[in-house]
mmCIF file with all atom_site columns, C-alpha atoms in Angstrom:
data_model
loop_
_atom_site.group_PDB
_atom_site.id
_atom_site.type_symbol
_atom_site.label_atom_id
_atom_site.label_alt_id
_atom_site.label_comp_id
_atom_site.label_asym_id
_atom_site.label_entity_id
_atom_site.label_seq_id
_atom_site.pdbx_PDB_ins_code
_atom_site.Cartn_x
_atom_site.Cartn_y
_atom_site.Cartn_z
_atom_site.occupancy
_atom_site.B_iso_or_equiv
_atom_site.pdbx_formal_charge
_atom_site.auth_seq_id
_atom_site.auth_comp_id
_atom_site.auth_asym_id
_atom_site.auth_atom_id
_atom_site.pdbx_PDB_model_num
ATOM 1   C CA . MET A 1 1   ? -55.093 46.502 -37.908 1.00 44.00 ? 101 MET A CA 1
ATOM 2   C CA . LYS A 1 2   ? -54.504 44.313 -34.866 1.00 57.00 ? 102 LYS A CA 1
ATOM 3   C CA . LEU A 1 3   ? -57.558 43.159 -32.962 1.00 61.00 ? 103 LEU A CA 1
ATOM 4   C CA . THR A 1 4   ? -56.258 42.231 -29.532 1.00 71.00 ? 104 THR A CA 1
ATOM 5   C CA . ASN A 1 5   ? -53.276 40.655 -27.833 1.00 80.00 ? 105 ASN A CA 1
ATOM 6   C CA . TYR A 1 6   ? -55.449 38.719 -25.356 1.00 85.00 ? 106 TYR A CA 1
ATOM 7   C CA . PHE A 1 7   ? -55.085 35.403 -27.191 1.00 86.00 ? 107 PHE A CA 1
ATOM 8   C CA . LEU A 1 8   ? -51.346 35.862 -27.609 1.00 87.00 ? 108 LEU A CA 1
ATOM 9   C CA . LYS A 1 9   ? -50.968 36.598 -23.877 1.00 87.00 ? 109 LYS A CA 1
ATOM 10  C CA . LYS A 1 10  ? -52.958 33.465 -23.106 1.00 88.00 ? 110 LYS A CA 1
ATOM 11  C CA . LYS A 1 11  ? -50.637 31.369 -25.300 1.00 89.00 ? 111 LYS A CA 1
ATOM 12  C CA . ILE A 1 12  ? -47.601 32.975 -23.630 1.00 89.00 ? 112 ILE A CA 1
ATOM 13  C CA . ARG A 1 13  ? -48.908 32.125 -20.145 1.00 88.00 ? 113 ARG A CA 1
ATOM 14  C CA . THR A 1 14  ? -49.438 28.502 -21.199 1.00 89.00 ? 114 THR A CA 1
ATOM 15  C CA . LEU A 1 15  ? -45.955 28.292 -22.728 1.00 88.00 ? 115 LEU A CA 1
ATOM 16  C CA . ALA A 1 16  ? -44.380 29.957 -19.681 1.00 84.00 ? 116 ALA A CA 1
ATOM 17  C CA . ASP A 1 17  ? -46.033 27.429 -17.361 1.00 83.00 ? 117 ASP A CA 1
ATOM 18  C CA . SER A 1 18  ? -44.658 24.539 -19.386 1.00 82.00 ? 118 SER A CA 1
ATOM 19  C CA . ALA A 1 19  ? -41.241 26.218 -19.709 1.00 75.00 ? 119 ALA A CA 1
ATOM 20  C CA . SER A 1 20  ? -40.833 26.383 -15.955 1.00 67.00 ? 120 SER A CA 1
ATOM 21  C CA . ALA A 1 21  ? -41.317 22.598 -15.794 1.00 70.00 ? 121 ALA A CA 1
ATOM 22  C CA . ARG A 1 22  ? -38.695 21.749 -18.432 1.00 70.00 ? 122 ARG A CA 1
ATOM 23  C CA . ASP A 1 23  ? -35.167 20.605 -17.600 1.00 73.00 ? 123 ASP A CA 1
ATOM 24  C CA . HIS A 1 24  ? -32.953 23.638 -17.199 1.00 72.00 ? 124 HIS A CA 1
ATOM 25  C CA . GLN A 1 25  ? -29.495 23.267 -18.725 1.00 83.00 ? 125 GLN A CA 1
ATOM 26  C CA . PHE A 1 26  ? -27.158 25.972 -17.516 1.00 88.00 ? 126 PHE A CA 1
ATOM 27  C CA . CYS A 1 27  ? -24.632 27.149 -20.077 1.00 90.00 ? 127 CYS A CA 1
ATOM 28  C CA . SER A 1 28  ? -21.829 29.423 -18.952 1.00 90.00 ? 128 SER A CA 1
ATOM 29  C CA . LEU A 1 29  ? -20.552 32.087 -21.271 1.00 92.00 ? 129 LEU A CA 1
ATOM 30  C CA . GLN A 1 30  ? -17.249 30.230 -21.446 1.00 91.00 ? 130 GLN A CA 1
ATOM 31  C CA . ASN A 1 31  ? -18.961 27.094 -22.813 1.00 91.00 ? 131 ASN A CA 1
ATOM 32  C CA . ALA A 1 32  ? -21.263 28.904 -25.231 1.00 94.00 ? 132 ALA A CA 1
ATOM 33  C CA . ARG A 1 33  ? -20.284 29.220 -28.867 1.00 95.00 ? 133 ARG A CA 1
ATOM 34  C CA . THR A 1 34  ? -23.323 31.076 -30.168 1.00 96.00 ? 134 THR A CA 1
ATOM 35  C CA . VAL A 1 35  ? -25.435 33.746 -28.494 1.00 96.00 ? 135 VAL A CA 1
ATOM 36  C CA . LEU A 1 36  ? -28.759 35.057 -29.771 1.00 96.00 ? 136 LEU A CA 1
ATOM 37  C CA . VAL A 1 37  ? -29.638 38.598 -28.658 1.00 96.00 ? 137 VAL A CA 1
ATOM 38  C CA . VAL A 1 38  ? -33.293 39.608 -29.015 1.00 96.00 ? 138 VAL A CA 1
ATOM 39  C CA . TYR A 1 39  ? -34.179 43.295 -28.702 1.00 94.00 ? 139 TYR A CA 1
ATOM 40  C CA . PRO A 1 40  ? -36.524 46.030 -29.954 1.00 93.00 ? 140 PRO A CA 1
ATOM 41  C CA . ARG A 1 41  ? -35.424 48.320 -32.816 1.00 91.00 ? 141 ARG A CA 1
ATOM 42  C CA . GLU A 1 42  ? -35.669 51.387 -30.544 1.00 91.00 ? 142 GLU A CA 1
ATOM 43  C CA . ASP A 1 43  ? -32.795 50.086 -28.399 1.00 91.00 ? 143 ASP A CA 1
ATOM 44  C CA . GLU A 1 44  ? -30.477 49.177 -31.267 1.00 91.00 ? 144 GLU A CA 1
ATOM 45  C CA . GLU A 1 45  ? -27.691 51.671 -30.470 1.00 92.00 ? 145 GLU A CA 1
ATOM 46  C CA . ILE A 1 46  ? -27.503 50.620 -26.826 1.00 93.00 ? 146 ILE A CA 1
ATOM 47  C CA . VAL A 1 47  ? -27.623 46.920 -27.691 1.00 94.00 ? 147 VAL A CA 1
ATOM 48  C CA . GLU A 1 48  ? -24.901 47.221 -30.328 1.00 93.00 ? 148 GLU A CA 1
ATOM 49  C CA . SER A 1 49  ? -22.484 48.530 -27.687 1.00 93.00 ? 149 SER A CA 1
ATOM 50  C CA . CYS A 1 50  ? -23.402 45.527 -25.514 1.00 93.00 ? 150 CYS A CA 1
ATOM 51  C CA . VAL A 1 51  ? -22.957 43.092 -28.407 1.00 95.00 ? 151 VAL A CA 1
ATOM 52  C CA . LYS A 1 52  ? -19.401 44.379 -28.895 1.00 95.00 ? 152 LYS A CA 1
ATOM 53  C CA . LYS A 1 53  ? -18.560 42.932 -25.463 1.00 95.00 ? 153 LYS A CA 1
ATOM 54  C CA . LEU A 1 54  ? -19.701 39.498 -26.631 1.00 95.00 ? 154 LEU A CA 1
ATOM 55  C CA . LEU A 1 55  ? -17.718 39.818 -29.847 1.00 95.00 ? 155 LEU A CA 1
ATOM 56  C CA . GLU A 1 56  ? -14.615 40.696 -27.815 1.00 95.00 ? 156 GLU A CA 1
ATOM 57  C CA . LEU A 1 57  ? -15.109 37.380 -25.996 1.00 94.00 ? 157 LEU A CA 1
ATOM 58  C CA . HIS A 1 58  ? -15.007 35.649 -29.415 1.00 95.00 ? 158 HIS A CA 1
ATOM 59  C CA . LYS A 1 59  ? -18.656 34.587 -29.398 1.00 95.00 ? 159 LYS A CA 1
ATOM 60  C CA . GLN A 1 60  ? -20.718 34.197 -32.531 1.00 95.00 ? 160 GLN A CA 1
ATOM 61  C CA . VAL A 1 61  ? -23.550 36.671 -31.988 1.00 95.00 ? 161 VAL A CA 1
ATOM 62  C CA . ASN A 1 62  ? -26.844 36.386 -33.832 1.00 95.00 ? 162 ASN A CA 1
ATOM 63  C CA . ARG A 1 63  ? -29.429 39.129 -33.554 1.00 95.00 ? 163 ARG A CA 1
ATOM 64  C CA . CYS A 1 64  ? -33.179 39.299 -33.807 1.00 95.00 ? 164 CYS A CA 1
ATOM 65  C CA . VAL A 1 65  ? -34.739 42.752 -33.941 1.00 93.00 ? 165 VAL A CA 1
ATOM 66  C CA . PHE A 1 66  ? -38.386 43.487 -33.182 1.00 90.00 ? 166 PHE A CA 1
ATOM 67  C CA . ASP A 1 67  ? -39.630 46.424 -35.240 1.00 87.00 ? 167 ASP A CA 1
ATOM 68  C CA . THR A 1 68  ? -42.961 48.039 -34.345 1.00 78.00 ? 168 THR A CA 1
ATOM 69  C CA . ARG A 1 69  ? -42.669 50.922 -36.819 1.00 72.00 ? 169 ARG A CA 1
ATOM 70  C CA . LYS A 1 70  ? -45.239 51.160 -39.593 1.00 62.00 ? 170 LYS A CA 1
ATOM 71  C CA . GLN A 1 71  ? -42.598 52.003 -42.209 1.00 59.00 ? 171 GLN A CA 1
ATOM 72  C CA . SER A 1 72  ? -38.873 51.454 -42.122 1.00 57.00 ? 172 SER A CA 1
ATOM 73  C CA . SER A 1 73  ? -36.256 53.838 -43.442 1.00 54.00 ? 173 SER A CA 1
ATOM 74  C CA . GLY A 1 74  ? -34.535 51.089 -45.428 1.00 53.00 ? 174 GLY A CA 1
ATOM 75  C CA . GLN A 1 75  ? -31.149 51.930 -43.879 1.00 51.00 ? 175 GLN A CA 1
ATOM 76  C CA . GLU A 1 76  ? -31.246 49.464 -41.000 1.00 52.00 ? 176 GLU A CA 1
ATOM 77  C CA . LYS A 1 77  ? -28.311 47.214 -40.288 1.00 55.00 ? 177 LYS A CA 1
ATOM 78  C CA . SER A 1 78  ? -29.143 43.709 -41.364 1.00 54.00 ? 178 SER A CA 1
ATOM 79  C CA . PRO A 1 79  ? -29.655 41.562 -38.283 1.00 58.00 ? 179 PRO A CA 1
ATOM 80  C CA . TRP A 1 80  ? -29.943 37.824 -38.485 1.00 71.00 ? 180 TRP A CA 1
ATOM 81  C CA . LEU A 1 81  ? -33.698 38.206 -38.410 1.00 86.00 ? 181 LEU A CA 1
ATOM 82  C CA . GLN A 1 82  ? -35.999 41.196 -38.325 1.00 87.00 ? 182 GLN A CA 1
ATOM 83  C CA . VAL A 1 83  ? -39.541 40.677 -37.033 1.00 88.00 ? 183 VAL A CA 1
ATOM 84  C CA . LYS A 1 84  ? -41.941 43.420 -38.066 1.00 83.00 ? 184 LYS A CA 1
ATOM 85  C CA . SER A 1 85  ? -45.060 43.608 -35.940 1.00 76.00 ? 185 SER A CA 1
ATOM 86  C CA . ALA A 1 86  ? -47.181 44.893 -38.818 1.00 74.00 ? 186 ALA A CA 1
ATOM 87  C CA . ALA A 1 87  ? -46.093 42.497 -41.564 1.00 82.00 ? 187 ALA A CA 1
ATOM 88  C CA . ASP A 1 88  ? -45.083 39.323 -39.723 1.00 84.00 ? 188 ASP A CA 1
ATOM 89  C CA . THR A 1 89  ? -48.097 38.769 -37.466 1.00 85.00 ? 189 THR A CA 1
ATOM 90  C CA . ASN A 1 90  ? -51.763 38.040 -38.013 1.00 83.00 ? 190 ASN A CA 1
ATOM 91  C CA . LEU A 1 91  ? -54.754 39.967 -36.658 1.00 82.00 ? 191 LEU A CA 1
ATOM 92  C CA . LEU A 1 92  ? -54.291 38.397 -33.213 1.00 82.00 ? 192 LEU A CA 1
ATOM 93  C CA . GLU A 1 93  ? -50.572 39.376 -33.219 1.00 84.00 ? 193 GLU A CA 1
ATOM 94  C CA . ILE A 1 94  ? -49.427 35.754 -33.482 1.00 88.00 ? 194 ILE A CA 1
ATOM 95  C CA . PRO A 1 95  ? -46.285 35.422 -35.621 1.00 90.00 ? 195 PRO A CA 1
ATOM 96  C CA . ASP A 1 96  ? -46.750 33.705 -38.952 1.00 90.00 ? 196 ASP A CA 1
ATOM 97  C CA . GLU A 1 97  ? -45.267 30.270 -39.600 1.00 93.00 ? 197 GLU A CA 1
ATOM 98  C CA . LYS A 1 98  ? -42.437 31.576 -41.786 1.00 93.00 ? 198 LYS A CA 1
ATOM 99  C CA . ILE A 1 99  ? -41.082 33.875 -39.052 1.00 92.00 ? 199 ILE A CA 1
ATOM 100 C CA . PHE A 1 100 ? -41.646 31.210 -36.413 1.00 92.00 ? 200 PHE A CA 1
ATOM 101 C CA . THR A 1 101 ? -39.596 28.679 -38.401 1.00 94.00 ? 201 THR A CA 1
ATOM 102 C CA . ARG A 1 102 ? -36.809 31.144 -39.252 1.00 94.00 ? 202 ARG A CA 1
ATOM 103 C CA . PHE A 1 103 ? -36.500 32.245 -35.621 1.00 94.00 ? 203 PHE A CA 1
ATOM 104 C CA . ASN A 1 104 ? -36.319 28.680 -34.335 1.00 95.00 ? 204 ASN A CA 1
ATOM 105 C CA . ARG A 1 105 ? -33.555 27.854 -36.816 1.00 95.00 ? 205 ARG A CA 1
ATOM 106 C CA . ILE A 1 106 ? -31.216 30.520 -35.427 1.00 95.00 ? 206 ILE A CA 1
ATOM 107 C CA . PRO A 1 107 ? -28.500 28.648 -33.536 1.00 93.00 ? 207 PRO A CA 1
ATOM 108 C CA . ALA A 1 108 ? -28.053 29.710 -29.916 1.00 95.00 ? 208 ALA A CA 1
ATOM 109 C CA . ASP A 1 109 ? -26.440 28.120 -26.891 1.00 95.00 ? 209 ASP A CA 1
ATOM 110 C CA . ILE A 1 110 ? -27.579 31.152 -24.891 1.00 96.00 ? 210 ILE A CA 1
ATOM 111 C CA . LEU A 1 111 ? -30.536 33.380 -25.730 1.00 96.00 ? 211 LEU A CA 1
ATOM 112 C CA . ILE A 1 112 ? -30.356 36.882 -24.241 1.00 96.00 ? 212 ILE A CA 1
ATOM 113 C CA . ASP A 1 113 ? -33.739 38.573 -24.067 1.00 95.00 ? 213 ASP A CA 1
ATOM 114 C CA . LEU A 1 114 ? -33.569 42.384 -23.978 1.00 93.00 ? 214 LEU A CA 1
ATOM 115 C CA . THR A 1 115 ? -37.169 42.912 -25.029 1.00 91.00 ? 215 THR A CA 1
ATOM 116 C CA . ARG A 1 116 ? -39.665 45.073 -23.199 1.00 88.00 ? 216 ARG A CA 1
ATOM 117 C CA . PRO A 1 117 ? -42.511 43.682 -21.089 1.00 86.00 ? 217 PRO A CA 1
ATOM 118 C CA . SER A 1 118 ? -45.029 44.666 -23.784 1.00 86.00 ? 218 SER A CA 1
ATOM 119 C CA . ASP A 1 119 ? -43.238 42.856 -26.667 1.00 89.00 ? 219 ASP A CA 1
ATOM 120 C CA . TYR A 1 120 ? -45.610 39.881 -26.596 1.00 90.00 ? 220 TYR A CA 1
ATOM 121 C CA . VAL A 1 121 ? -44.762 38.718 -30.119 1.00 91.00 ? 221 VAL A CA 1
ATOM 122 C CA . MET A 1 122 ? -41.125 38.293 -29.139 1.00 93.00 ? 222 MET A CA 1
ATOM 123 C CA . HIS A 1 123 ? -42.014 36.599 -25.836 1.00 93.00 ? 223 HIS A CA 1
ATOM 124 C CA . TYR A 1 124 ? -44.001 34.029 -27.791 1.00 92.00 ? 224 TYR A CA 1
ATOM 125 C CA . LEU A 1 125 ? -41.057 33.382 -30.115 1.00 95.00 ? 225 LEU A CA 1
ATOM 126 C CA . ILE A 1 126 ? -38.525 33.246 -27.254 1.00 94.00 ? 226 ILE A CA 1
ATOM 127 C CA . LEU A 1 127 ? -40.568 30.692 -25.315 1.00 92.00 ? 227 LEU A CA 1
ATOM 128 C CA . ASN A 1 128 ? -40.665 28.448 -28.384 1.00 93.00 ? 228 ASN A CA 1
ATOM 129 C CA . HIS A 1 129 ? -36.966 28.767 -29.239 1.00 94.00 ? 229 HIS A CA 1
ATOM 130 C CA . PRO A 1 130 ? -34.910 25.576 -28.694 1.00 92.00 ? 230 PRO A CA 1
ATOM 131 C CA . SER A 1 131 ? -32.006 27.414 -27.012 1.00 92.00 ? 231 SER A CA 1
ATOM 132 C CA . ARG A 1 132 ? -30.333 25.505 -24.159 1.00 86.00 ? 232 ARG A CA 1
ATOM 133 C CA . PHE A 1 133 ? -30.301 28.489 -21.799 1.00 93.00 ? 233 PHE A CA 1
ATOM 134 C CA . LYS A 1 134 ? -32.401 31.661 -21.775 1.00 93.00 ? 234 LYS A CA 1
ATOM 135 C CA . VAL A 1 135 ? -31.523 34.811 -19.860 1.00 95.00 ? 235 VAL A CA 1
ATOM 136 C CA . GLY A 1 136 ? -33.596 37.947 -19.464 1.00 92.00 ? 236 GLY A CA 1
ATOM 137 C CA . ARG A 1 137 ? -35.426 40.433 -17.322 1.00 89.00 ? 237 ARG A CA 1
ATOM 138 C CA . ARG A 1 138 ? -37.951 38.952 -14.918 1.00 85.00 ? 238 ARG A CA 1
ATOM 139 C CA . HIS A 1 139 ? -41.524 39.708 -15.887 1.00 73.00 ? 239 HIS A CA 1
ATOM 140 C CA . THR A 1 140 ? -44.015 39.949 -13.063 1.00 67.00 ? 240 THR A CA 1
ATOM 141 C CA . ALA A 1 141 ? -46.808 38.100 -14.860 1.00 70.00 ? 241 ALA A CA 1
ATOM 142 C CA . PHE A 1 142 ? -44.842 34.955 -15.738 1.00 74.00 ? 242 PHE A CA 1
ATOM 143 C CA . SER A 1 143 ? -41.396 33.376 -15.701 1.00 79.00 ? 243 SER A CA 1
ATOM 144 C CA . MET A 1 144 ? -39.938 32.550 -19.097 1.00 85.00 ? 244 MET A CA 1
ATOM 145 C CA . HIS A 1 145 ? -36.160 32.472 -18.544 1.00 88.00 ? 245 HIS A CA 1
ATOM 146 C CA . ASP A 1 146 ? -33.735 30.019 -16.994 1.00 88.00 ? 246 ASP A CA 1
ATOM 147 C CA . LEU A 1 147 ? -31.929 32.963 -15.416 1.00 89.00 ? 247 LEU A CA 1
ATOM 148 C CA . ALA A 1 148 ? -34.201 35.926 -14.732 1.00 89.00 ? 248 ALA A CA 1
ATOM 149 C CA . ILE A 1 149 ? -32.857 39.193 -13.373 1.00 90.00 ? 249 ILE A CA 1
ATOM 150 C CA . CYS A 1 150 ? -35.163 41.474 -11.392 1.00 87.00 ? 250 CYS A CA 1
ATOM 151 C CA . MET A 1 151 ? -34.864 45.139 -12.233 1.00 78.00 ? 251 MET A CA 1
ATOM 152 C CA . THR A 1 152 ? -36.343 47.384 -9.553  1.00 71.00 ? 252 THR A CA 1
ATOM 153 C CA . ALA A 1 153 ? -35.619 50.684 -11.281 1.00 66.00 ? 253 ALA A CA 1
ATOM 154 C CA . GLU A 1 154 ? -36.491 51.808 -14.794 1.00 70.00 ? 254 GLU A CA 1
ATOM 155 C CA . LEU A 1 155 ? -35.022 49.431 -17.370 1.00 68.00 ? 255 LEU A CA 1
ATOM 156 C CA . ASP A 1 156 ? -31.410 50.344 -18.141 1.00 84.00 ? 256 ASP A CA 1
ATOM 157 C CA . LEU A 1 157 ? -30.286 47.921 -20.838 1.00 88.00 ? 257 LEU A CA 1
ATOM 158 C CA . THR A 1 158 ? -26.580 48.545 -20.279 1.00 90.00 ? 258 THR A CA 1
ATOM 159 C CA . LEU A 1 159 ? -26.932 47.700 -16.585 1.00 90.00 ? 259 LEU A CA 1
ATOM 160 C CA . LEU A 1 160 ? -29.138 44.681 -17.311 1.00 90.00 ? 260 LEU A CA 1
ATOM 161 C CA . PHE A 1 161 ? -26.698 43.369 -19.916 1.00 94.00 ? 261 PHE A CA 1
ATOM 162 C CA . GLY A 1 162 ? -23.792 43.900 -17.517 1.00 92.00 ? 262 GLY A CA 1
ATOM 163 C CA . HIS A 1 163 ? -25.559 41.833 -14.850 1.00 91.00 ? 263 HIS A CA 1
ATOM 164 C CA . MET A 1 164 ? -26.292 39.084 -17.377 1.00 93.00 ? 264 MET A CA 1
ATOM 165 C CA . LEU A 1 165 ? -22.655 38.892 -18.463 1.00 93.00 ? 265 LEU A CA 1
ATOM 166 C CA . PHE A 1 166 ? -21.470 38.878 -14.852 1.00 93.00 ? 266 PHE A CA 1
ATOM 167 C CA . TYR A 1 167 ? -23.702 35.947 -13.915 1.00 92.00 ? 267 TYR A CA 1
ATOM 168 C CA . LEU A 1 168 ? -22.955 34.033 -17.110 1.00 92.00 ? 268 LEU A CA 1
ATOM 169 C CA . GLN A 1 169 ? -19.208 34.379 -16.476 1.00 91.00 ? 269 GLN A CA 1
ATOM 170 C CA . THR A 1 170 ? -19.145 33.629 -12.750 1.00 90.00 ? 270 THR A CA 1
ATOM 171 C CA . ILE A 1 171 ? -21.829 31.005 -12.107 1.00 79.00 ? 271 ILE A CA 1
ATOM 172 C CA . ARG A 1 172 ? -20.678 27.442 -12.674 1.00 68.00 ? 272 ARG A CA 1
ATOM 173 C CA . SER A 1 173 ? -22.781 24.324 -12.766 1.00 58.00 ? 273 SER A CA 1
ATOM 174 C CA . LYS A 1 174 ? -21.877 20.703 -12.130 1.00 51.00 ? 274 LYS A CA 1
#
């Protein structure tokens, strides 16, 4: 049983405020060797088709899946890391130290966040990840990415991922 996500949201807001003040290091897709894609289990089929595009560009793709189901079928593909909301968080929905450490050890030049606005556990992990460059959907409550894309319509992951790839391929930094 989870008590509340109030304290987790408060930690996320604090981390997001400090993240906006850090030095932003742009990393183009051409310069990136490893990419970490973070997404919810419900969107796995859509995300896998997007990941194929990164693999075609000869990028090493690591995955982190957020699973909110109470029980798993046992037939899931094995991602780099699977975070289960029921087993890997405490009563306040804060990830345990083991998951926190494993997530931060995943190598990533670019972190692509495809999580939903209500995936607070993953937002907390993403804000703490040492990735050089973080890309994702802009959240109205706080800014947690180096490159945030505003989506005015209902979230279409294929469209969002396409925009991310476009900007990562075309924007250059000095």
